[in-house]
């Protein structure tokens, strides 16, 4: 939402609409929309039908039903018949049109715009600059890491006359992308964080990548960069330059020493003849670079050294994550306690709205940082947003919220301070609710989060929901138009979660979910999942429950078919959907191809059931040496299902492809595919390198560190030995957590502070020991067990198993955290 409004005709001009149909030429726009699931302020919204992984034109009617009456569409998709009384602008390219509008909007303001790009650290530097400069400026900044071809225009759209500084983040992944961003942003001050190996694939060389990133600063008055990342052959654009570095040779050259004892860095520099010294509690070099980068920007902006020093001292590590965790009193906690502003609040509310596992939705909200004269208008917006997102309870903290209490129609309580809230928290009786915790930094809401989160085992499996969505979309792009998608969420979604994953899949409109057993299906239904759910192995003793929860059985034998038919009441309202499994060569479950005529007779004998789908499972779809067999299975399935369909006289959905078959056998997609392990970031074959992202990270911590003398042994049965003397670290993960005993005695490796270190001795039930000789580590240090280079595939290979077993083996006592970045 922007406070500035534009007339629809003015917009038509700006975006170069080639055809215009206006029923309401006086319409004004202040909101950009592109996702029909997240419409706010629909009457003043302009919906851009973007074509990406999904074609926004398919969602025009949904947007229309949400109240949108203004649309921008592609020329060839111009279809207005079903959306009467609305305005239509037709353009050759909707994303480009959105960018033109953002560029136009940005030109309405002549205050400074800082643009940040680089391989890493962009978001941190943006957030830190926001924190450092806020005392003097009213800052508008990119929400989260909205830095793409779409994220940048949405960020710029937030600019309005109340602000006097913008901080915009820009990211690119291939050559040619920066130009469109530069045209929109036209920064006055450019900041390059660093250049690393992220997105190397999109560029011929690191120089090409650097040059492309620097294009953002073509017209900047000043560019701040670290010459270490920009080699001498590259001409840095911008009228003036300010350089910084760790070491020598820049305008701001900083000496950085790591003090191991105190676990902190000491930074020293000479600025305009004066020695400066700063100690900071960061343990990694990347944070130090980001901090020096902010220091340079403050110098460029004319800040005095004493102010710079005292503010840098206050910087804290930042988490841009929005985390979903288990809370106390049967709550789910969405922790977004780092920042609070309208745009990030809206993102968090959308995520809250996706959660259906509890009957109530509560928001614990602090005051937003804002100049006093705008308070009321701001809280009117917030009250409207909360109502629009179906929030039933508000707990407000801060003076402004308390003053505006009358605006909030839902059940609401207000406190002046976080301390006051914490003191009353138990009496509030927050239960059976999804709770969003959203507070400005100064309110210290991490304390509220700690009080409401269930504290368990320190070993944590972190599930990256962005990555999961990315993988889902990656597989969607492989599907032929109209092919349905079933997602396998059996075994706790391959170890990653239950309703947390199903919610996301439901939100992303997959067609079916599949579980192994009835209780898994019931758990999903109880969490508000309304998608059709197939149960693969429903025992006759569970049919009653299955029917009560509207789960759909897989039927694989005559005995099961008969048992199921007799458990259906004779006068059911409609035939019950079932799914027939055929065995085409896996020889696990399913009817034999020879059973066809008997099966037909049985199925036709009853009108209590209807065949919703018929499917089979491939035994070796990921193994090229068995491709002939796989093709035979596919052929057999094709003819069996054709005969069954003609015998039954009605259509059903046919499916046989699992993850590997989706990528390796496009001809086997039939009407639907069944996505499993690929969703979780593991491609089960290496035939086709899909750009999957890893979803799960398993991490733990060090409990104790011990010096070992030459000849000492470590652990049970004295199996562990070092070469000579050394140091071992005991960490909090064992075979009861799913870290197999087969990882013992050096077979398994974990990562500590960037070093891969081997296990020593046998893995114990709740712990194991690592050889950390020569590495500077402390108790409490984080240990990565799985994630990055320690992929599920890598771990599986080490102990001679498959990634499926690694993922599903992670025990339920390991705490799960779900996050969006
Ligand atoms: C588990 C399962 C799948 C998914 O297999 P992936 O290899 O993980 O894609 C598909 N179909 C059936 C019947 C399954 O049991």
Coordinates of N, CA and C in Angstrom, one line a residue, residues 19 45 89 95 107 159 247 291 331 356 406 421 445 482 506 511 555 562 622 658 698 743-744 765:
X19 N -4.1 -1.7 -25.2 CA -5.5 -1.6 -25.3 C -6.1 -1.4 -23.9
X45 N -6.9 -1.8 -5.6 CA -5.8 -2.7 -6.0 C -5.8 -2.8 -7.5
X89 N -6.3 -3.2 -18.5 CA -5.2 -2.7 -19.3 C -4.5 -3.8 -19.9
X95 N 5.0 -8.1 -16.2 CA 6.1 -7.8 -15.2 C 6.8 -6.5 -15.6
X107 N 10.2 8.0 -9.2 CA 10.5 9.3 -9.7 C 9.7 10.5 -9.1
X159 N 7.4 3.6 -1.2 CA 7.9 5.0 -1.0 C 6.8 5.9 -0.9
X247 N 42.2 -4.9 6.3 CA 43.6 -4.9 5.9 C 44.0 -3.5 5.4
X291 N 29.6 -5.1 8.9 CA 29.6 -4.0 9.9 C 30.5 -2.9 9.3
X331 N -0.4 -24.4 21.4 CA -0.3 -23.3 20.5 C 0.8 -23.6 19.4
X356 N -3.9 -23.6 9.8 CA -5.3 -23.9 10.1 C -5.3 -24.9 11.3
X406 N -9.5 1.6 20.8 CA -10.9 1.6 20.3 C -11.0 1.2 18.8
X421 N 3.5 -7.1 30.0 CA 2.9 -8.2 29.3 C 3.4 -9.5 29.9
X445 N 10.9 -8.6 22.0 CA 9.8 -9.6 22.0 C 10.4 -11.0 22.0
X482 N -2.3 -29.2 -17.3 CA -3.5 -30.0 -16.9 C -3.1 -31.3 -16.0
X506 N -1.4 -27.2 0.8 CA -2.8 -26.8 0.5 C -2.9 -25.3 0.0
X511 N -3.2 -31.1 -5.7 CA -4.5 -31.7 -5.9 C -4.8 -32.8 -4.8
X555 N -7.2 -49.3 -2.5 CA -7.7 -50.6 -2.5 C -6.8 -51.5 -3.3
X562 N -13.9 -55.9 -0.6 CA -15.1 -56.4 0.0 C -15.3 -55.8 1.4
X622 N 14.4 -44.7 -11.0 CA 15.6 -43.9 -11.0 C 16.8 -44.6 -11.5
X658 N 6.5 -41.5 -9.8 CA 7.0 -40.9 -8.5 C 8.1 -39.8 -8.9
X698 N 20.0 -30.1 10.0 CA 19.9 -30.7 11.4 C 21.1 -30.2 12.1
X743 N 27.4 -44.3 11.8 CA 28.2 -43.1 11.6 C 29.4 -43.1 12.6
X744 N 29.5 -44.1 13.5 CA 30.6 -44.0 14.5 C 32.0 -44.3 13.9
X765 N 23.6 -43.4 22.7 CA 22.1 -43.2 22.5 C 21.8 -41.7 22.3

